[in-house]
């Protein structure tokens, strides 16, 4: 299928709501694999990278999970195409900087993507809505097993799968969950949470992974260790940590609503008001305001139909998606005008009468008892 | 009449729209007068101030223009009452700091108010909507002439009316117009305008006169000179200057709309969105956003019914007015919550569908021809 056909379909993990979907947007597992007897991409010349691509790409494209797919070599994609795939988390920024000898294969639901000659010969990922790490792992594990029947992986009985970067050696697995944590941010608790999570051997990162800033109150929690533990154990530990953060976030929101209800209503009301009527929105402001709107849905200040709308707008208001919607190249200011119009148009369908009211006065402890 | 009765009536210059009412909110003329043979208030002891008050107050109260009036000595008013009168521009901050021996008489339309023992024995003002300085002068001139029949004014054939501060000697007149200049502010032209106006011997001040900051893009333009020119000449000069500023403001708005239409729509849209949905607004932010909304009415982005609403909200969202509406003493945060609720409630009746649309693309010169 073409890139246009792929992008016109709703992304599975955005259109559906998974377990703990209020706070956990998605779960993702990726495996790093390499072919025996071929140099890692960074050390391979163009001919040798092309050779790996020629072996791997057809093998991936023929997998049952990839029955309908989009496949492309990186040199065949425009800068805009690449940026679109990055914004949809279907390829990494590292792959988007590659050209000859690298490629990607993505299934039509956008739940499985296999990058070829990124940092490793193969980087395969599965993603689903909500917190379901084990299920996502089984999806990608199946892809991996089927590929292993055809490809000769670099594997050491002692270390496990060999990878270009030693931090991936062993399982070659990085599992992550994308969390929406406005309550912890608003109550200034994210610093503590990050420290605690780091101590448990997990990393907290921004929207686009390593080295990116947290925007829209979105955080990726992922495992650091790939060696010395079984996949199932790693996933179980990550799952527990995520569940704890979810609980913290829920508590933070309840406390905010109880102690500073007007502040919560104010933040969500202003976000709604600005998104509904602004004529100029940059992508960072849009994402931050959409994040507050999403919390508004969770707190029932915005109708439930708003959640899918907000999640879609979070994706569609990214720069490359706005350019694509405009159908032509736009300067930054023009893009901000288009983005604002897109969001205004959608939000017109989303009335928020609950935001007119004052928050109910908090019950006293006596009344609550 | 009681203060409550006075405040419950709409203020004439807010409820009606005068000449050039889009940009000129009100015209005001005040005269300073003193009684011969009595020391100026600052130099008078309590007994002597009381004596002046006892002479002047009944004389003012019995004027035909004051048929129905509110009259009070300053010591009989609470701090909140005084602040309410200041916010309505019916007394000055100087008078509000006075107690024994000072007072005020205000007619029921709030178009005439006479302060007794402020800086001078009498400070009488008239105010009307829009630009109509001559008419306002005739109103207060009539009051002055009628009072002069009963009171013995300190007058020098050489200098004119004598006043406590030499800057008022002569006519004792200060005429001013309150202008709404968001276009000049948004296009960074206010500095130039202030310089030019100063060169013409006029002063530019903020919302509450001398020494106050410009908020809500509101500026008072007034004469500096009181000596050596007839009242009619002074008023004519001020009128001309104001008309020039009005023209500059109109041009600034047109230029903004032509060159940066999205910026204009964005500013007005955001102002509407925040006022419509915020749950926490301090008085400064409220005034600044209401100012943008008022410009939105002028530019027909907000329905015409919005102008009176905005002008009323500009008054009602001031701190003492919010306290009064709440019927009890409020802390600053509580006041901000009340203010936001008041404004949300009103704006619910003011739909702004024009803000949904994109500004029309500017006509090219050919098309316009």
XYZ file of C-alpha atoms in Angstrom:
738
model
C 0.000 0.000 0.000
C 1.082 3.608 -0.517
C 2.036 5.969 2.287
C -1.165 7.951 1.665
C -3.245 4.815 2.061
C -1.414 3.985 5.267
C -1.838 7.465 6.742
C -5.504 7.748 5.851
C -6.403 4.812 8.098
C -6.824 5.584 11.784
C -3.848 4.482 13.842
C -4.940 1.481 15.896
C -3.559 2.653 19.236
C -5.124 6.097 18.872
C -8.552 4.999 17.660
C -9.032 2.388 20.385
C -8.803 2.562 24.142
C -6.757 -0.043 25.944
C -6.460 -1.068 29.621
C -5.801 1.974 31.895
C -6.343 4.034 28.735
C -7.037 7.237 30.664
C -3.422 7.469 31.701
C -1.542 4.944 29.552
C -1.750 5.953 25.912
C 0.196 3.032 24.492
C 2.507 0.108 25.164
C 5.403 -0.594 22.875
C 8.034 -3.364 22.656
C 10.927 -3.345 20.255
C 13.539 -5.993 19.582
C 17.000 -5.385 18.139
C 18.387 -8.152 15.917
C 21.359 -8.524 13.598
C 22.435 -10.968 10.905
C 25.451 -13.147 11.534
C 28.424 -12.402 9.304
C 27.355 -8.903 8.310
C 28.879 -5.736 9.839
C 26.568 -3.537 11.906
C 25.047 -0.701 9.802
C 27.336 1.996 11.240
C 30.391 -0.010 10.146
C 29.055 -1.222 6.823
C 29.636 0.468 3.487
C 26.766 1.135 1.136
C 27.118 -2.194 -0.722
C 27.073 -4.221 2.468
C 24.088 -2.295 3.870
C 22.248 -2.854 0.593
C 22.981 -6.570 0.840
C 21.387 -6.748 4.299
C 18.403 -4.712 3.095
C 17.967 -7.102 0.140
C 17.937 -10.087 2.490
C 15.748 -8.650 5.243
C 13.143 -6.548 3.465
C 11.522 -9.348 1.409
C 11.576 -11.650 4.427
C 9.703 -9.064 6.507
C 7.261 -8.141 3.744
C 6.229 -11.774 3.360
C 5.336 -12.322 7.017
C 1.683 -13.234 7.692
C 1.442 -10.204 10.066
C 2.453 -7.982 7.159
C -0.197 -9.279 4.759
C -1.090 -5.695 3.818
C 1.812 -3.379 4.361
C 3.639 -0.229 3.465
C 7.299 -0.803 2.589
C 9.859 1.732 1.480
C 13.580 2.220 1.238
C 14.652 5.415 2.988
C 16.122 6.932 -0.175
C 12.693 6.744 -1.804
C 11.017 8.861 0.895
C 10.835 12.648 0.955
C 11.837 14.600 4.041
C 8.127 15.213 4.730
C 7.291 11.491 4.413
C 10.024 10.643 6.883
C 8.857 13.290 9.332
C 5.294 11.970 9.104
C 6.489 8.485 10.011
C 8.536 9.858 12.927
C 5.545 11.817 14.239
C 3.493 8.615 14.125
C 6.258 6.765 16.029
C 6.583 4.320 13.125
C 10.253 5.051 12.516
C 12.929 6.566 14.728
C 14.720 9.836 14.139
C 17.873 7.802 13.568
C 16.274 5.927 10.673
C 14.799 9.118 9.230
C 18.342 10.450 8.804
C 19.319 7.383 6.736
C 19.038 7.043 2.978
C 20.515 4.313 0.736
C 20.552 0.842 2.225
C 17.916 1.440 4.913
C 14.191 0.818 4.851
C 11.015 0.144 6.752
C 8.013 -2.180 6.558
C 4.806 -1.272 8.413
C 1.571 -3.266 8.666
C -1.674 -1.558 7.732
C -2.893 -1.122 11.345
C 0.398 0.639 12.208
C 0.794 -1.811 15.090
C 3.950 -3.475 13.726
C 6.883 -1.790 12.088
C 10.270 -3.205 11.186
C 13.158 -0.820 10.565
C 16.066 -2.169 8.531
C 19.606 -0.836 8.990
C 18.793 1.676 11.662
C 21.370 1.159 14.457
C 20.963 -2.614 14.080
C 20.095 -4.665 11.002
C 16.587 -5.097 12.385
C 14.608 -3.011 14.817
C 11.092 -4.428 15.033
C 8.382 -2.939 17.193
C 4.783 -3.619 18.132
C 2.496 -1.056 19.736
C -1.057 -1.162 21.121
C -3.324 1.168 23.027
C -3.264 1.202 26.825
C -1.209 -0.919 29.205
C -0.775 -4.361 27.672
C 2.936 -5.005 27.555
C 2.660 -8.813 27.543
C 0.253 -8.800 24.632
C 2.426 -6.406 22.663
C 5.452 -8.562 23.417
C 3.669 -11.678 22.121
C 2.874 -9.814 18.889
C 6.484 -8.867 18.224
C 7.801 -12.179 19.559
C 5.763 -13.955 16.884
C 7.198 -11.720 14.177
C 10.666 -12.348 15.565
C 10.227 -16.137 15.647
C 8.938 -16.243 12.109
C 11.812 -14.127 10.891
C 14.321 -16.257 12.785
C 13.226 -19.251 10.683
C 14.471 -17.467 7.606
C 17.279 -15.246 8.858
C 20.515 -16.228 10.552
C 20.593 -14.000 13.680
C 23.831 -13.066 15.429
C 23.365 -14.851 18.738
C 25.781 -15.815 21.503
C 24.795 -18.613 23.884
C 26.497 -16.648 26.631
C 25.284 -13.063 25.980
C 22.149 -13.620 23.906
C 21.374 -11.481 20.861
C 24.332 -9.357 19.778
C 23.654 -5.721 19.022
C 25.535 -2.687 17.712
C 25.308 -0.956 21.082
C 26.177 -3.017 24.176
C 23.199 -1.546 26.071
C 20.931 -3.705 23.922
C 22.841 -6.989 24.121
C 20.933 -9.959 25.579
C 17.229 -9.820 24.943
C 17.659 -6.844 22.587
C 14.356 -5.755 24.028
C 13.201 -2.268 24.958
C 9.674 -2.144 26.326
C 7.982 1.148 27.041
C 4.672 2.696 27.968
C 3.564 6.209 27.010
C 1.935 7.861 30.020
C -0.091 11.034 30.306
C 0.740 12.618 33.656
C -0.727 16.146 33.932
C -1.709 15.603 37.571
C 1.853 14.824 38.625
C 3.201 17.734 36.572
C 0.650 20.244 37.935
C 1.400 19.168 41.487
C 5.170 19.302 40.919
C 5.717 15.625 41.656
C 7.357 14.517 38.407
C 10.879 15.087 39.726
C 10.307 12.622 42.565
C 8.639 10.097 40.279
C 11.531 10.195 37.800
C 14.054 9.643 40.606
C 12.093 6.709 42.018
C 11.641 5.123 38.591
C 15.348 5.512 37.793
C 16.252 3.717 41.010
C 14.193 0.757 39.818
C 16.348 0.545 36.680
C 13.749 2.178 34.436
C 14.140 5.335 32.332
C 11.721 8.245 31.952
C 11.833 10.066 28.646
C 9.904 12.632 26.618
C 7.474 12.071 23.763
C 10.025 11.033 21.165
C 12.264 8.909 23.324
C 15.871 9.393 24.357
C 17.018 12.995 24.681
C 13.660 14.593 23.923
C 11.817 17.063 26.106
C 8.578 16.123 27.816
C 5.757 17.949 26.054
C 2.050 17.704 26.609
C 2.711 16.017 29.965
C 3.580 12.841 28.034
C 6.302 10.551 29.363
C 7.776 7.265 28.164
C 8.728 4.785 30.856
C 11.049 2.034 29.633
C 13.419 -0.651 30.841
C 17.141 0.167 30.943
C 18.482 -3.342 31.363
C 18.424 -5.874 28.519
C 20.861 -8.391 29.857
C 20.578 -11.023 32.594
C 16.818 -11.091 32.872
C 14.174 -12.916 30.886
C 11.792 -10.853 28.748
C 8.816 -11.910 30.837
C 10.510 -10.778 34.048
C 11.485 -7.424 32.551
C 7.952 -6.871 31.307
C 6.459 -7.823 34.653
C 8.675 -5.340 36.476
C 7.884 -2.557 34.015
C 4.188 -3.350 34.261
C 4.331 -2.990 38.051
C 6.174 0.316 37.879
C 3.699 1.705 35.354
C 0.753 0.611 37.505
C 2.292 2.435 40.460
C 2.728 5.623 38.446
C -0.868 5.324 37.247
C -1.974 5.161 40.863
C 0.161 8.192 41.764
C -1.298 10.130 38.867
C -4.859 9.255 39.888
C -4.131 10.368 43.446
C -2.514 13.586 42.280
C -5.593 14.436 40.231
C -7.984 13.699 43.103
C -5.907 15.792 45.488
C -5.777 18.702 43.036
C -9.536 18.517 42.513
C -10.136 18.430 46.246
C -7.640 21.105 47.292
C -7.598 23.456 44.309
C -10.739 22.713 42.306
C -10.854 26.189 40.796
C -7.271 25.906 39.619
C -8.065 22.622 37.859
C -11.229 24.029 36.259
C -9.301 27.160 35.334
C -6.483 25.290 33.600
C -8.849 23.034 31.682
C -11.257 25.882 30.894
C -8.495 28.118 29.556
C -7.095 25.254 27.483
C -10.530 24.620 25.985
C -11.166 28.338 25.410
C -7.848 28.963 23.704
C -7.985 25.836 21.521
C -11.590 26.647 20.606
C -10.901 30.254 19.554
C -7.183 30.799 18.843
C -6.093 31.558 15.284
C -2.428 30.889 15.858
C -1.047 27.857 17.685
C 2.456 26.435 17.588
C 2.816 22.691 17.996
C 4.184 22.877 21.532
C 1.365 25.053 22.856
C -1.207 22.941 21.029
C 0.134 19.742 22.576
C 0.241 21.223 26.077
C -3.327 22.517 25.822
C -4.603 19.277 24.299
C -3.020 17.480 27.233
C -5.075 19.578 29.649
C -8.185 18.906 27.583
C -7.485 15.175 27.803
C -7.366 15.468 31.590
C -10.645 17.388 31.333
C -12.198 14.353 29.635
C -10.877 12.072 32.370
C -12.386 14.379 35.011
C -15.690 14.507 33.085
C -15.462 18.249 32.479
C -15.296 17.521 28.742
C -17.610 14.928 27.119
C -16.165 11.420 26.740
C -16.198 11.742 22.951
C -13.383 14.235 23.469
C -10.729 11.630 24.289
C -10.413 10.110 20.819
C -10.652 13.612 19.349
C -7.854 14.905 21.550
C -5.618 11.904 20.850
C -6.134 12.315 17.127
C -5.470 16.055 17.312
C -2.277 15.423 19.288
C -1.068 13.482 16.270
C -2.549 15.669 13.525
C -1.278 18.933 14.988
C 2.363 17.894 14.625
C 4.263 19.905 11.993
C 4.514 17.332 9.198
C 0.883 16.291 9.642
C -0.232 19.921 9.354
C 1.851 20.349 6.202
C 0.331 17.203 4.743
C -3.223 18.399 5.537
C -2.467 21.727 3.851
C -1.298 19.859 0.770
C 1.613 22.213 0.272
C 4.740 23.472 1.951
C 3.960 26.013 4.692
C 6.149 28.431 6.625
C 6.086 28.163 10.409
C 3.566 31.002 10.864
C 1.245 29.647 8.192
C 1.458 26.240 9.810
C 0.420 27.738 13.150
C -2.624 29.311 11.478
C -3.572 26.007 9.794
C -3.115 24.112 13.047
C -5.366 26.533 14.904
C -8.029 26.243 12.211
C -7.904 22.454 12.271
C -8.337 22.377 16.045
C -11.075 25.062 16.096
C -12.993 23.093 13.489
C -12.919 19.908 15.533
C -13.619 21.520 18.880
C -16.714 23.217 17.472
C -18.317 19.749 17.696
C -17.297 19.348 21.310
C -19.426 21.475 23.643
C -18.231 21.650 27.240
C -21.151 22.882 29.359
C -19.618 21.424 32.514
C -16.873 24.048 32.278
C -19.447 26.826 32.768
C -20.192 25.702 36.291
C -18.294 26.248 39.477
C -16.695 23.109 40.921
C -18.916 21.552 43.567
C -17.712 22.707 46.995
C -15.640 19.883 48.463
C -17.543 17.762 50.964
C -16.376 18.198 54.512
C -15.035 15.035 56.119
C -18.182 14.736 58.195
C -20.445 14.886 55.163
C -18.274 12.433 53.297
C -18.352 9.934 56.160
C -30.788 58.356 47.662
C -28.624 55.665 49.224
C -25.353 54.438 47.747
C -27.018 51.134 46.885
C -29.743 52.936 44.968
C -27.119 54.960 43.133
C -25.030 51.928 42.221
C -27.975 49.850 41.078
C -28.760 52.290 38.269
C -26.739 51.941 35.084
C -24.041 54.589 34.764
C -25.101 56.965 32.003
C -21.799 57.068 30.149
C -21.491 53.294 30.168
C -25.078 52.470 29.185
C -25.177 54.898 26.267
C -22.915 55.381 23.273
C -21.729 58.858 22.429
C -20.027 60.400 19.403
C -16.944 58.398 18.314
C -18.050 55.892 20.954
C -16.042 53.032 19.483
C -12.811 54.649 20.550
C -13.790 57.435 22.960
C -15.418 55.968 26.037
C -16.161 59.230 27.817
C -15.527 62.957 28.018
C -15.000 64.600 31.361
C -14.545 68.203 32.516
C -13.771 69.205 36.059
C -13.517 72.651 37.597
C -11.562 73.546 40.729
C -13.050 76.293 42.883
C -12.354 77.692 46.335
C -14.159 79.951 48.775
C -12.699 83.359 49.493
C -11.463 83.799 53.053
C -11.101 80.074 53.854
C -7.761 78.263 53.863
C -7.289 75.526 51.248
C -8.176 72.058 52.620
C -4.536 70.958 53.056
C -3.853 73.992 55.266
C -7.154 73.959 57.159
C -7.757 72.303 60.514
C -10.734 70.060 61.066
C -13.012 72.894 62.278
C -12.291 75.088 59.294
C -12.752 72.196 56.857
C -16.051 71.363 58.520
C -17.122 74.989 58.138
C -16.494 74.867 54.376
C -18.307 71.552 54.115
C -21.295 73.003 55.980
C -21.452 75.919 53.547
C -20.850 74.030 50.315
C -22.688 70.730 50.736
C -26.232 72.132 51.165
C -25.642 74.575 48.317
C -24.651 71.735 45.990
C -27.426 69.425 47.153
C -30.068 72.033 46.356
C -28.985 72.604 42.743
C -31.625 71.756 40.115
C -29.132 69.359 38.471
C -28.946 67.493 41.777
C -32.693 67.024 42.169
C -32.175 63.372 43.053
C -28.732 62.773 44.446
C -26.460 60.757 46.648
C -24.621 62.851 49.241
C -22.208 61.685 51.917
C -19.464 62.957 54.151
C -16.298 60.907 53.744
C -16.247 59.825 57.388
C -19.629 58.160 56.900
C -18.393 55.904 54.098
C -16.724 52.531 54.527
C -13.468 51.732 52.785
C -15.418 49.541 50.349
C -17.927 52.339 49.598
C -15.083 54.722 48.847
C -13.357 52.195 46.604
C -16.618 51.641 44.706
C -16.898 55.378 44.039
C -13.261 55.541 42.898
C -13.753 52.601 40.541
C -16.745 54.437 39.033
C -14.637 57.600 38.627
C -17.098 59.488 40.842
C -14.501 60.504 43.423
C -10.730 60.725 43.219
C -8.246 58.603 45.139
C -7.272 61.784 46.992
C -10.821 62.281 48.270
C -11.158 58.601 49.183
C -8.259 59.044 51.612
C -10.088 61.899 53.396
C -12.450 61.535 56.356
C -13.863 64.305 58.592
C -14.654 67.556 56.816
C -14.797 66.170 53.281
C -17.765 64.965 51.260
C -19.309 64.326 47.870
C -22.614 64.939 46.095
C -23.472 62.900 42.988
C -26.536 63.140 40.754
C -28.553 60.017 40.085
C -27.287 59.584 36.481
C -23.679 59.694 37.793
C -22.986 62.412 35.204
C -22.257 65.138 37.766
C -20.286 64.821 40.955
C -19.024 67.515 43.278
C -16.213 66.687 45.700
C -15.852 68.958 48.708
C -12.505 69.508 50.387
C -10.488 67.314 48.120
C -7.417 69.332 47.083
C -9.641 72.391 46.618
C -12.865 73.355 48.390
C -14.795 72.283 45.326
C -13.927 69.903 42.565
C -16.953 69.516 40.318
C -17.032 67.226 37.300
C -19.378 66.272 34.536
C -18.963 63.187 32.360
C -20.784 61.807 29.323
C -20.291 58.986 26.867
C -18.201 59.536 23.746
C -16.449 62.650 22.546
C -18.572 65.669 23.492
C -16.306 67.949 25.487
C -18.270 71.148 24.774
C -21.542 69.607 25.927
C -19.929 68.253 29.065
C -18.384 71.657 29.712
C -21.785 73.354 29.385
C -23.209 70.906 31.947
C -20.575 71.671 34.538
C -20.478 75.369 33.618
C -24.171 75.584 34.497
C -23.545 73.932 37.862
C -20.645 76.298 38.449
C -22.683 79.416 37.566
C -25.550 78.410 39.812
C -23.169 77.772 42.680
C -21.383 81.050 42.102
C -24.666 82.859 42.814
C -24.601 81.459 46.346
C -20.902 80.991 47.093
C -18.174 83.595 47.252
C -15.407 82.099 45.042
C -11.763 83.062 45.441
C -11.147 84.868 42.162
C -8.436 87.242 40.986
C -9.175 89.533 38.050
C -5.577 88.995 36.968
C -5.116 85.226 37.436
C -8.662 83.928 37.391
C -9.850 81.279 39.836
C -7.365 80.661 42.627
C -6.557 77.056 43.463
C -4.505 75.099 45.997
C -2.069 73.962 43.360
C -0.772 76.607 40.925
C -1.175 74.195 37.983
C -4.922 74.701 38.234
C -5.010 78.481 38.572
C -6.943 80.382 35.910
C -9.841 78.430 34.483
C -9.432 75.742 37.141
C -10.465 73.422 34.361
C -9.168 69.999 33.484
C -10.865 68.419 30.508
C -10.155 64.844 29.511
C -11.287 62.079 27.228
C -10.951 58.376 27.974
C -9.720 56.588 24.871
C -9.540 52.910 24.022
C -6.424 52.383 21.920
C -5.694 48.674 21.441
C -4.696 49.188 17.811
C -1.978 51.681 18.694
C -0.779 49.479 21.558
C -0.689 46.286 19.451
C 1.255 48.061 16.722
C 3.674 49.628 19.224
C 2.766 53.202 18.334
C 1.665 54.483 21.761
C 5.118 55.832 22.601
C 5.097 58.097 19.550
C 1.528 59.200 20.195
C 2.298 60.123 23.800
C 5.323 62.180 22.706
C 3.331 64.025 20.049
C 0.442 64.714 22.442
C 2.815 66.005 25.118
C 4.349 68.429 22.634
C 0.894 69.889 22.083
C 0.625 70.610 25.809
C -1.648 67.684 26.567
C -1.035 64.817 28.989
C -1.594 61.087 28.490
C -2.429 59.108 31.601
C -3.695 55.673 32.640
C -7.183 54.598 33.643
C -7.281 56.338 37.005
C -5.539 59.566 36.070
C -2.211 60.940 37.173
C 0.447 58.413 38.065
C -1.591 55.333 37.179
C -0.588 52.620 34.766
C -2.392 52.160 31.472
C -4.460 49.006 31.728
C -6.901 47.576 29.257
C -5.431 49.827 26.556
C -7.321 52.733 28.151
C -5.743 56.182 28.137
C -6.857 59.576 29.403
C -5.896 62.561 27.277
C -6.194 65.872 29.121
C -5.130 69.499 28.944
C -2.082 70.542 30.970
C -2.546 74.309 30.772
C -5.272 76.078 32.740
C -4.006 79.627 32.538
C -3.982 82.180 29.704
C -6.514 80.523 27.450
C -10.284 80.585 27.462
C -12.133 77.374 28.282
C -13.616 77.185 24.781
C -10.170 77.441 23.193
C -8.729 74.767 25.468
C -11.627 72.453 24.710
C -11.329 73.032 20.994
C -7.636 72.164 21.046
C -8.228 69.030 23.094
C -11.065 68.020 20.791
C -8.782 68.300 17.777
C -6.031 66.265 19.404
C -8.485 63.546 20.400
C -9.911 63.389 16.890
C -6.407 62.964 15.521
C -5.709 60.108 17.915
C -9.033 58.510 16.960
C -7.964 58.624 13.339
C -4.564 57.113 14.176
C -6.254 54.337 16.113
C -8.638 53.583 13.243
C -5.707 53.461 10.819
C -3.693 51.240 13.153
C -6.583 48.774 13.346
C -7.081 48.708 9.587
C -3.374 48.194 9.009
C -3.244 45.378 11.551
C -6.270 43.707 9.963
C -4.755 44.031 6.532
C -1.187 43.019 7.362
C -1.669 40.578 10.226
C -5.310 39.486 10.124
C -4.583 36.184 11.829
C -2.792 37.930 14.670
C -5.820 40.173 15.241
C -8.254 37.242 15.108
C -5.924 35.280 17.367
C -5.717 37.975 20.035
C -9.471 38.560 20.056
C -10.262 34.852 19.843
C -7.981 33.983 22.745
C -9.419 36.839 24.807
C -12.944 35.576 24.157
C -11.982 31.950 24.827
C -10.232 32.698 28.110
C -12.942 35.060 29.413
C -15.601 32.543 28.381
C -13.991 29.557 30.141
C -11.487 30.710 32.787
C -12.246 30.052 36.443
C -9.667 32.438 37.827
C -9.123 35.994 36.574
C -7.359 38.857 38.315
C -8.642 42.353 37.596
C -5.709 43.334 35.407
C -5.968 40.295 33.137
C -9.755 40.686 32.974
C -9.466 44.330 31.923
C -6.843 43.573 29.285
C -8.894 40.736 27.802
C -12.126 42.766 27.912
C -10.277 45.487 26.033
C -9.461 43.035 23.218
C -13.084 41.894 23.206
C -14.209 45.509 22.839
C -11.970 45.839 19.790
C -13.541 42.593 18.556
C -16.958 44.291 18.704
C -15.625 47.281 16.768
C -14.219 44.934 14.112
C -17.534 43.022 13.996
C -15.966 39.783 15.179
C -18.167 39.951 18.279
C -21.871 40.900 18.021
C -22.674 44.590 18.583
C -24.548 43.751 21.786
C -21.141 42.968 23.207
C -20.014 46.582 23.531
C -22.335 47.569 26.372
C -21.652 44.192 28.003
C -17.905 44.675 27.818
C -18.088 48.240 29.147
C -20.242 47.113 32.050
C -17.940 44.184 32.793
C -14.924 46.509 32.740
C -16.579 48.339 35.609
C -18.069 45.353 37.423
C -14.881 43.317 37.374
C -12.979 45.867 39.451
C -12.100 44.623 42.962
C -14.628 46.610 45.033
C -17.428 45.884 42.588
C -16.679 42.158 42.773
C -16.687 42.312 46.576
C -19.997 44.139 46.496
C -21.534 41.548 44.142
C -20.361 38.774 46.455
C -22.029 40.499 49.373
C -19.139 39.728 51.667
C -15.457 40.312 52.115
C -13.369 38.127 49.812
C -9.674 37.296 49.710
C -7.828 38.038 46.477
C -8.048 34.444 45.198
C -11.746 34.162 45.999
C -12.317 37.466 44.245
C -10.569 36.142 41.138
C -12.866 33.115 41.147
C -15.975 35.310 41.549
C -14.803 37.635 38.800
C -14.276 34.737 36.410
C -17.733 33.366 37.204
C -19.384 36.744 36.670
C -17.708 37.142 33.275
C -18.362 33.536 32.182
C -22.032 33.996 33.056
C -22.382 37.088 30.905
C -20.337 35.813 27.989
C -22.496 32.712 27.769
C -25.133 35.019 26.221
C -22.660 36.354 23.674
C -21.946 33.834 20.934
C -19.117 34.751 18.603
C -19.484 32.621 15.456
C -17.406 35.077 13.412
C -14.373 34.035 15.455
C -14.659 30.485 14.082
C -13.833 31.609 10.597
C -10.540 32.502 9.001
C -10.095 36.182 8.210
C -11.026 36.872 4.592
C -7.863 36.986 2.503
C -7.005 40.659 1.953
C -8.129 41.960 -1.412
C -5.338 42.762 -3.788
C -5.220 46.389 -4.906
C -6.557 45.396 -8.291
C -9.587 43.640 -6.848
C -10.268 46.501 -4.488
C -10.172 49.049 -7.306
